[in-house]
PDB file of C-alpha atoms in Angstrom:
ATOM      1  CA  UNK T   1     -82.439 -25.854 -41.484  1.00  0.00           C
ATOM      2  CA  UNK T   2     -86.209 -26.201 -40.432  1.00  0.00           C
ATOM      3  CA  UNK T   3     -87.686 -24.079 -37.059  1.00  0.00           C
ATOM      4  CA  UNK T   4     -90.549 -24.688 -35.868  1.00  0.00           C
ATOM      5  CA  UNK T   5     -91.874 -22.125 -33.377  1.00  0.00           C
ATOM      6  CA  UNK T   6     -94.758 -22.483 -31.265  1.00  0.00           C
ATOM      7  CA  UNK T   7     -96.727 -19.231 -29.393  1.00  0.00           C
ATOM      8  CA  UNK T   8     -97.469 -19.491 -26.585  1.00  0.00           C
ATOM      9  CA  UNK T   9     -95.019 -21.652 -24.572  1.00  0.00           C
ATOM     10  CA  UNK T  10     -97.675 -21.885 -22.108  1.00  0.00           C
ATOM     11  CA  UNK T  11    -101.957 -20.992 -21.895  1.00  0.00           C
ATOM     12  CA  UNK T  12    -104.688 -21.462 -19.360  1.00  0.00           C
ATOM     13  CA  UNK T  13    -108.182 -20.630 -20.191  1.00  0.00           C
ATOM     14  CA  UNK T  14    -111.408 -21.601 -18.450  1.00  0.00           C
ATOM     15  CA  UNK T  15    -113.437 -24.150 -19.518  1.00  0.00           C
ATOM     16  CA  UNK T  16    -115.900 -23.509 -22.580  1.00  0.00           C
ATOM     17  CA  UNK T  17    -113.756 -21.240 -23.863  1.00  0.00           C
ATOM     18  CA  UNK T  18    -112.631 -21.665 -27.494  1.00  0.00           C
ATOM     19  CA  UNK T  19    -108.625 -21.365 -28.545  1.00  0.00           C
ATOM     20  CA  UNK T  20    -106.032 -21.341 -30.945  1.00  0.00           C
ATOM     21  CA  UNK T  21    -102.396 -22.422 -30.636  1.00  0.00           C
ATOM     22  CA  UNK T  22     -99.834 -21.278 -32.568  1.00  0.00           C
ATOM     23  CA  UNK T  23     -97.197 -22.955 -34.965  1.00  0.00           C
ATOM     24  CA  UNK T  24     -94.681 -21.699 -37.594  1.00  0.00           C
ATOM     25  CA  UNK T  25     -92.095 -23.075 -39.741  1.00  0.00           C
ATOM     26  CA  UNK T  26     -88.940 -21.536 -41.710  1.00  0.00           C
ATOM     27  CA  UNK T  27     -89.266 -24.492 -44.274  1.00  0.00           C
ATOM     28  CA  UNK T  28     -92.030 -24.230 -46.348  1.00  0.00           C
ATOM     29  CA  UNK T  29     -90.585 -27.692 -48.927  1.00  0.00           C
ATOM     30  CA  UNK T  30     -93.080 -29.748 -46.183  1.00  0.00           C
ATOM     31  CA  UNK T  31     -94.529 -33.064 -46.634  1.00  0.00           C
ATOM     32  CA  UNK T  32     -96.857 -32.708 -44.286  1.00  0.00           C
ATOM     33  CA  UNK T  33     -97.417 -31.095 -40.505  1.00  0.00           C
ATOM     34  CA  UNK T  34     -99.034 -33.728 -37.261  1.00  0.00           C
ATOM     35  CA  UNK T  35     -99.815 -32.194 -34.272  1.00  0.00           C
ATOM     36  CA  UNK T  36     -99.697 -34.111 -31.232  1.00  0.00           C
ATOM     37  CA  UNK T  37    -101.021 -34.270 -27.267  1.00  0.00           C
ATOM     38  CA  UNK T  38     -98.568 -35.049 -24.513  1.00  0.00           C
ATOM     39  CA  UNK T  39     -99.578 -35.571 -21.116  1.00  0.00           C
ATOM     40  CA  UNK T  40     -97.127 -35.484 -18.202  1.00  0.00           C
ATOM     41  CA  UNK T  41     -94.961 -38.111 -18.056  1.00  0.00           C
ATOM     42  CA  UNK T  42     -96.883 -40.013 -21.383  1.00  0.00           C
ATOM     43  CA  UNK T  43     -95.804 -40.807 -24.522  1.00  0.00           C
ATOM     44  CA  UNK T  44     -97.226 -38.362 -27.835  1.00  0.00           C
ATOM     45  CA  UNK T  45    -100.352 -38.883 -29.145  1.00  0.00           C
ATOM     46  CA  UNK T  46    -101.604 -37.906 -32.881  1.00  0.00           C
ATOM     47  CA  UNK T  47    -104.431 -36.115 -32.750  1.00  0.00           C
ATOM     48  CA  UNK T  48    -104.182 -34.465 -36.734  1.00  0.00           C
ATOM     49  CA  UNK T  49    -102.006 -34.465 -39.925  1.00  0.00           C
ATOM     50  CA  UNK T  50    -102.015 -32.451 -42.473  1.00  0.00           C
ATOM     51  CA  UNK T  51    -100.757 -33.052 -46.032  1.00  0.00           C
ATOM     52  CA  UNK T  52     -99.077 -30.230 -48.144  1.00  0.00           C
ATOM     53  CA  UNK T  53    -101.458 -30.090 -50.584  1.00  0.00           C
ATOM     54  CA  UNK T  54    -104.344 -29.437 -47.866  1.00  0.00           C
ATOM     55  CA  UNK T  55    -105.446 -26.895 -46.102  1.00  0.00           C
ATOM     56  CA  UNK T  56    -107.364 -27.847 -43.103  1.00  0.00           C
ATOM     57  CA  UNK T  57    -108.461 -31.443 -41.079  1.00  0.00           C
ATOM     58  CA  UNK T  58    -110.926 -31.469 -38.557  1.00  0.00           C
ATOM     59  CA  UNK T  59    -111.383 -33.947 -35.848  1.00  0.00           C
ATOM     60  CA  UNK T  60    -114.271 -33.849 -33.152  1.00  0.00           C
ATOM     61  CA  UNK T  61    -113.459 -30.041 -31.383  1.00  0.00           C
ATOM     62  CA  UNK T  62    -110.200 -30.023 -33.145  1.00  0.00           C
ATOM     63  CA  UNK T  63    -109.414 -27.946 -36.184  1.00  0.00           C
ATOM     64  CA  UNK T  64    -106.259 -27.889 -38.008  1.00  0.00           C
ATOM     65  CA  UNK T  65    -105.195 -25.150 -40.501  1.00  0.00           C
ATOM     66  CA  UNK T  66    -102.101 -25.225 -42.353  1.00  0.00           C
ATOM     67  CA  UNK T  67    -100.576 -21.901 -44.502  1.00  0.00           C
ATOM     68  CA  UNK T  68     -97.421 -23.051 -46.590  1.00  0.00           C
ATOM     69  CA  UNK T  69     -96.757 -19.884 -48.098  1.00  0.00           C
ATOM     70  CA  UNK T  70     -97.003 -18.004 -44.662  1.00  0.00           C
ATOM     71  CA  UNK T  71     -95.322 -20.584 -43.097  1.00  0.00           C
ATOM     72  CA  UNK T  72     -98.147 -21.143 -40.198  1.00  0.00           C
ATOM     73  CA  UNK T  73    -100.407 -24.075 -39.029  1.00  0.00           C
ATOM     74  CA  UNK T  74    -102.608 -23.358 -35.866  1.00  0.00           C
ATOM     75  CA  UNK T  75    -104.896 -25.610 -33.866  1.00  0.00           C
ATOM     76  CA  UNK T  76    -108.323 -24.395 -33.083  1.00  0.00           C
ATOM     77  CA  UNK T  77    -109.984 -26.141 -30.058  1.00  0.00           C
ATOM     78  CA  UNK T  78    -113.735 -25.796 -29.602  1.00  0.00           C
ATOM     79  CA  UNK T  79    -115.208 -25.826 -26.275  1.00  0.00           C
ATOM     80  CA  UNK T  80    -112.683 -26.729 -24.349  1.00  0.00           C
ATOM     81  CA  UNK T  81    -112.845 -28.943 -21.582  1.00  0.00           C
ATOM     82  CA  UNK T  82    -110.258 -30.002 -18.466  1.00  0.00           C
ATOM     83  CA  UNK T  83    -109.282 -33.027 -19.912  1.00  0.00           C
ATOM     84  CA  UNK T  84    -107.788 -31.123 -23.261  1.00  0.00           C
ATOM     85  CA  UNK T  85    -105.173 -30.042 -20.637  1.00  0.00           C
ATOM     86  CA  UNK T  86    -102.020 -31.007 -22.201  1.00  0.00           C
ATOM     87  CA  UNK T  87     -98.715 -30.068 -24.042  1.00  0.00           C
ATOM     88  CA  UNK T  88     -99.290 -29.737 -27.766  1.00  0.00           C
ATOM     89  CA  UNK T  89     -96.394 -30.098 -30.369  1.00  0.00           C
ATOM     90  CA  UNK T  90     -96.501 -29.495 -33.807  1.00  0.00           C
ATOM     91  CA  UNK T  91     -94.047 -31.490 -35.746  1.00  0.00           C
ATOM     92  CA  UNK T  92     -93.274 -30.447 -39.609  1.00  0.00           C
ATOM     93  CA  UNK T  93     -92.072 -33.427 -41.740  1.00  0.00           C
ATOM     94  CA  UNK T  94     -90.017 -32.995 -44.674  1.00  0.00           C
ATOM     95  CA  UNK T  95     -87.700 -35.721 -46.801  1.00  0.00           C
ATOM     96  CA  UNK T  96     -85.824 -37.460 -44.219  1.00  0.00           C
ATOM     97  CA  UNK T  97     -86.311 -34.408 -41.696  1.00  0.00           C
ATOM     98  CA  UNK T  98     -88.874 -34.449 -38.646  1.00  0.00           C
ATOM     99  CA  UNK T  99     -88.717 -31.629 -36.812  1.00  0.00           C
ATOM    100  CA  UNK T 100     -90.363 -29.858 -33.640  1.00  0.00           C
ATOM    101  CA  UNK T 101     -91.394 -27.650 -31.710  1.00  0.00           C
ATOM    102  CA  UNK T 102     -91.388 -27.060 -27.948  1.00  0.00           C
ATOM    103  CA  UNK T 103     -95.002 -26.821 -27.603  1.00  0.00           C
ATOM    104  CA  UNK T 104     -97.540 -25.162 -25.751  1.00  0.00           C
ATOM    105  CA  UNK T 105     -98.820 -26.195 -22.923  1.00  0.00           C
ATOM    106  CA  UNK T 106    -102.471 -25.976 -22.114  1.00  0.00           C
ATOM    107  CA  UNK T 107    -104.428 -25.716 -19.044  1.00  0.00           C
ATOM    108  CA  UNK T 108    -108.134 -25.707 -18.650  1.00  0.00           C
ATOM    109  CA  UNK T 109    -110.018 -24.220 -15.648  1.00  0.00           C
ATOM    110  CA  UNK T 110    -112.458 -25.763 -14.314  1.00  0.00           C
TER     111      UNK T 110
ATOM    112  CA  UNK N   1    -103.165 -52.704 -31.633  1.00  0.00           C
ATOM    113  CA  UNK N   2     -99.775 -52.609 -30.255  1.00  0.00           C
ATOM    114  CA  UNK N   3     -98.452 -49.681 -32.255  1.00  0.00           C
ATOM    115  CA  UNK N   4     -94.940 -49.004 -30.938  1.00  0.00           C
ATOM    116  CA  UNK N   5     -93.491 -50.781 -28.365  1.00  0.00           C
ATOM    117  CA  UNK N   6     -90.646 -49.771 -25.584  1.00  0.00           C
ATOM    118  CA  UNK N   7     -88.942 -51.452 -23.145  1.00  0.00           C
ATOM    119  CA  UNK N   8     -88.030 -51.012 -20.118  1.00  0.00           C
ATOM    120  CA  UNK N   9     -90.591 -47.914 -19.083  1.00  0.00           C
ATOM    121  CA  UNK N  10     -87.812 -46.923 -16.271  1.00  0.00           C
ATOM    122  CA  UNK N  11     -84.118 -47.362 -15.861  1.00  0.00           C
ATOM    123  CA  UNK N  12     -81.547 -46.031 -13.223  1.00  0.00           C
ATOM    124  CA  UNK N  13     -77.941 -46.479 -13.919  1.00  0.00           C
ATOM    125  CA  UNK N  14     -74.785 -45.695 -12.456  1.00  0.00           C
ATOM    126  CA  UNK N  15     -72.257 -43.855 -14.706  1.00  0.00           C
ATOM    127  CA  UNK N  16     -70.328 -45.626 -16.653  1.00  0.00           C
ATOM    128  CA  UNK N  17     -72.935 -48.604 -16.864  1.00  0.00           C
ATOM    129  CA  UNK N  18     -73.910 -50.139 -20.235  1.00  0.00           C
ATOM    130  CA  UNK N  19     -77.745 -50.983 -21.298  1.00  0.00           C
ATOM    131  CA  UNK N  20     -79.686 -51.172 -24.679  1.00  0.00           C
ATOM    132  CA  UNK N  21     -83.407 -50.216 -24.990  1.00  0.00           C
ATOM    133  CA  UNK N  22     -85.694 -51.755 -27.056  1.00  0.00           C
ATOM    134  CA  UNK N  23     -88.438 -50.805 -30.188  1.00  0.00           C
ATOM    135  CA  UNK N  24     -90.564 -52.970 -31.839  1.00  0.00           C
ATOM    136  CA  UNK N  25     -93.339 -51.625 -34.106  1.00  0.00           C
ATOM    137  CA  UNK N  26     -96.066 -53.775 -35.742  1.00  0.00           C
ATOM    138  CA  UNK N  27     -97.259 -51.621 -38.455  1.00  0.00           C
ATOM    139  CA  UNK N  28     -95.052 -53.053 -41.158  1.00  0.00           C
ATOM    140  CA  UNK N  29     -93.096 -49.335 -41.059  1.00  0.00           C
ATOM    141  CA  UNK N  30     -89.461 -48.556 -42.828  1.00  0.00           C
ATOM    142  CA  UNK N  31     -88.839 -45.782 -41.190  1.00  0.00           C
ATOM    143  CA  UNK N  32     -87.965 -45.972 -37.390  1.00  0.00           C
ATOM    144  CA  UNK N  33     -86.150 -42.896 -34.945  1.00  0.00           C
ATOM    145  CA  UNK N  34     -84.962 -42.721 -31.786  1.00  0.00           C
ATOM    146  CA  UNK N  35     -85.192 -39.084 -30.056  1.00  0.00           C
ATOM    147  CA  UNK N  36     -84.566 -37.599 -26.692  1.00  0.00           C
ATOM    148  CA  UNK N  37     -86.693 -35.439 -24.676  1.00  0.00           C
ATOM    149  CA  UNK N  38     -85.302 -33.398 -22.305  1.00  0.00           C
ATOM    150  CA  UNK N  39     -87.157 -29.967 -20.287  1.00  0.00           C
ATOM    151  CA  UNK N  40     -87.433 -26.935 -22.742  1.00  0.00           C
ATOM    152  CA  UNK N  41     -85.478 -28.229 -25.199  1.00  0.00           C
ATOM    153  CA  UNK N  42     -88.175 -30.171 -27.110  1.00  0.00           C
ATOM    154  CA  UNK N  43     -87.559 -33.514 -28.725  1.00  0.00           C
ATOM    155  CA  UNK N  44     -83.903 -34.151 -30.258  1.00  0.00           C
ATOM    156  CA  UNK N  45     -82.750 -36.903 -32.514  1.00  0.00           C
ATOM    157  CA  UNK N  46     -80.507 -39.251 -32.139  1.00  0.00           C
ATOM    158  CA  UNK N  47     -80.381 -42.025 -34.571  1.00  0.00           C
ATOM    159  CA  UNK N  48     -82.736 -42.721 -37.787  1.00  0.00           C
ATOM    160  CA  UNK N  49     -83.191 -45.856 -39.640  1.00  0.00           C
ATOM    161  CA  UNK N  50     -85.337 -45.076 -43.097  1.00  0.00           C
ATOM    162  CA  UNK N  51     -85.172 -48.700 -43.759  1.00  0.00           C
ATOM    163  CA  UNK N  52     -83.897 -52.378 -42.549  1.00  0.00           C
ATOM    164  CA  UNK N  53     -80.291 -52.365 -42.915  1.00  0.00           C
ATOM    165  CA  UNK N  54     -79.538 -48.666 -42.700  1.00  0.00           C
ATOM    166  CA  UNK N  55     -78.860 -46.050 -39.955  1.00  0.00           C
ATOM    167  CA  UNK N  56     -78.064 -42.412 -39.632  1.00  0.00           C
ATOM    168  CA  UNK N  57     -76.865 -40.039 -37.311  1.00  0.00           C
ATOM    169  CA  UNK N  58     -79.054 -37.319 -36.042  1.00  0.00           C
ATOM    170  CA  UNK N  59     -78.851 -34.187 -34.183  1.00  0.00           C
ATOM    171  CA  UNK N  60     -77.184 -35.482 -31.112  1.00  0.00           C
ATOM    172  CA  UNK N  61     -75.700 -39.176 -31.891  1.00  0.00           C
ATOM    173  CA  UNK N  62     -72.287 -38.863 -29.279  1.00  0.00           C
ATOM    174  CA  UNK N  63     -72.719 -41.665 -26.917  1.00  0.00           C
ATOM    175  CA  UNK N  64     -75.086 -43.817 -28.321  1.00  0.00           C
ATOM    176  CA  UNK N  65     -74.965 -46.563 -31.124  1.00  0.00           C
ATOM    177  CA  UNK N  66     -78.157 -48.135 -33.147  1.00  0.00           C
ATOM    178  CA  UNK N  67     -78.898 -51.713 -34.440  1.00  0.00           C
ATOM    179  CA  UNK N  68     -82.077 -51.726 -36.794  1.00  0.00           C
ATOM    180  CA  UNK N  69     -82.221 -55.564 -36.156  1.00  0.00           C
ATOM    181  CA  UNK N  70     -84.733 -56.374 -38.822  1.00  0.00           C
ATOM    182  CA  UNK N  71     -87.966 -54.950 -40.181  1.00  0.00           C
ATOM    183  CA  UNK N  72     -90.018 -54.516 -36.790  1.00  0.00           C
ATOM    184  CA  UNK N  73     -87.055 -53.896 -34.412  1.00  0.00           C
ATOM    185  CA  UNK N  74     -84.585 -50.856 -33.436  1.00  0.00           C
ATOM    186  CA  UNK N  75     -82.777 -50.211 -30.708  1.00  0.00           C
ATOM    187  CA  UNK N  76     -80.336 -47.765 -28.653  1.00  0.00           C
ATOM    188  CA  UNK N  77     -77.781 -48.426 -27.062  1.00  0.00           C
ATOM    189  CA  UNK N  78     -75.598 -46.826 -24.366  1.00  0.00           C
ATOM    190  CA  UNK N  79     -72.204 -48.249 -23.902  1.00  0.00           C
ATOM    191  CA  UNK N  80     -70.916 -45.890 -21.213  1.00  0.00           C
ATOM    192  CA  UNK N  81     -74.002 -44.014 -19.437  1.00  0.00           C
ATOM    193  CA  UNK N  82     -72.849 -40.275 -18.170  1.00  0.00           C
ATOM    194  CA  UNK N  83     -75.187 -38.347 -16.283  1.00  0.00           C
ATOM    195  CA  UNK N  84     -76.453 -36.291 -19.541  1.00  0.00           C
ATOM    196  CA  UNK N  85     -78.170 -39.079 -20.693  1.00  0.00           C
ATOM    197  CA  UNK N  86     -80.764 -38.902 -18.379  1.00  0.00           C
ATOM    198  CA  UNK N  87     -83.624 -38.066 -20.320  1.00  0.00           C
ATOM    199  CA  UNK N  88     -87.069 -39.404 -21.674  1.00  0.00           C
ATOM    200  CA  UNK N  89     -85.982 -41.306 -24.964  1.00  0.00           C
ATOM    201  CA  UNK N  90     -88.747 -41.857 -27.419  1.00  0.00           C
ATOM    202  CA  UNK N  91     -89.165 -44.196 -30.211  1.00  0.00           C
ATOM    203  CA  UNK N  92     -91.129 -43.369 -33.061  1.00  0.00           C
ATOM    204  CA  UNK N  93     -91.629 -45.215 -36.912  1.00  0.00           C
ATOM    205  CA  UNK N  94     -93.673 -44.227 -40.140  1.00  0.00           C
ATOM    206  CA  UNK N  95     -94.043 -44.914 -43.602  1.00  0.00           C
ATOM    207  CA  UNK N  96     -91.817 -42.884 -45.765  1.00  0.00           C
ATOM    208  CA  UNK N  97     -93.941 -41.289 -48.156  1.00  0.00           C
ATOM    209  CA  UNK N  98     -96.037 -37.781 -47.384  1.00  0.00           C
ATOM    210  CA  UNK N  99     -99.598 -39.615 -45.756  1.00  0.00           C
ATOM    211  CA  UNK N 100     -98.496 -41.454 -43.026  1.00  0.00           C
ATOM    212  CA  UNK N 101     -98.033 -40.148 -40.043  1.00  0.00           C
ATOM    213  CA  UNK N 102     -95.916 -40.808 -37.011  1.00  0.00           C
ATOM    214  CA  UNK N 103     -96.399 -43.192 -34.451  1.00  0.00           C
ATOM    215  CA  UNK N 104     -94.890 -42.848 -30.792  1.00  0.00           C
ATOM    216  CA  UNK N 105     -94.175 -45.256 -27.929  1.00  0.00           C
ATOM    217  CA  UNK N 106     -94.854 -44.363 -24.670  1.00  0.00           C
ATOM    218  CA  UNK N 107     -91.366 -43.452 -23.668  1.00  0.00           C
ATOM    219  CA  UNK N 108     -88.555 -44.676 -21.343  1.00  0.00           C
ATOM    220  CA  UNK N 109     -87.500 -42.456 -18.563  1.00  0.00           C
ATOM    221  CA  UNK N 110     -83.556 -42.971 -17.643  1.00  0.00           C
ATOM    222  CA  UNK N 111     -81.705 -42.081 -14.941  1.00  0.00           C
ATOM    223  CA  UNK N 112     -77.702 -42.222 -14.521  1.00  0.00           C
ATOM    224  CA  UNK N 113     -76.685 -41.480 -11.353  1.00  0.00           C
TER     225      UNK N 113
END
């Protein structure tokens, strides 16, 4: 059965600051790994996805790294800003099987 | 772009009460799920459909029955609410296949009283 952990449950940093968060899975027979942003009381939003076969996908100040053998993705934030404040989930997708974590959540200090 | 689509965004019941929500996705997806989301315990399955015409049980299914009415539309329903259903219930659909990723509504928040 898949796990997906994430470290830390929870993070503040102050603004500017870069980060990483934290995700690994027991599974490595992946299709692919998406992390998402939730907000309070909002619905998830994709921010990357990343296939098996990659290793990385980069969006604006977002950087996504996935490890198959190790069993580890992590998402790099550049910069970051209040308005990255957020839960982030990592969610590992294999045949028929989605499965996630509890996130971290993220807050940025002014 | 309408994406995924829930309705109603908010529902109080009392126990015992019936009610069905509602999914509709535009993206021409097979694969549609239905998960709960509930405080530290991350998002939980319910119900899967990988494609018009079928459904599966998930993780936690007891209490809750599916219809995956045709291509665009699946939805959950509760025939007897109890007061551990209250929860944020999220429906989400994707392409089966390794690219595509999923694609969330924005939620509906029940309460059973």
């Amino acid at each position: 059965k898949q796990e997906v952990t994430q470290i830390p449950a929870a993070l503040s940093v102050p603004e500017g600051e870069n980060l990483v968060l934290n995700c690994s899975f027991t599974d490595s027979a992946i299709y692919n790994l998406q992390w998402f942003r939730q907000d309070p009381g909002k619905g998830l939003t994709s921010l990357l996805l990343i296939q098996s076969s990659q290793r990385e996908q980069t969006s604006g100040r977002l950087n996504a790294s996935l490890d198959k053998s190790s069993g580890r993705s992590t998402l790099y934030i550049a910069a970051s800003q209040p308005g990255d404040s957020a839960t982030y989930l990592c969610v590992s997708r294999g045949y028929q099987k989605v499965t996630f974590g509890i996130g971290t959540k993220l807050q940025v200090i002014p | 772009n309408a994406g995924v689509t829930q309705t109603p965004k908010f529902q109080v019941l009392k126990t015992g009460q019936s009610m069905t929500l509602q999914c509709a996705q535009d993206m021409n997806h097979n694969s549609m799920y239905w998960y709960r989301q509930d405080p530290g315990m991350g998002l939980r399955l319910i119900y899967y459909s990988a494609s018009e015409g079928t459904t599966d049980k998930g993780e936690v299914p007891n209490g809750y029955n599916v219809s995956r009415l045709n291509k665009r539309e699946f939805s959950l329903r509760l025939e007897s609410a109890a007061p551990s259903q209250t929860s944020v219930y999220f429906c989400a659909s994707t392409l089966t296949g390794a690219n595509s990723p999923l694609h969330f509504g924005n939620g509906t928040r029940l309460t059973v009283t």
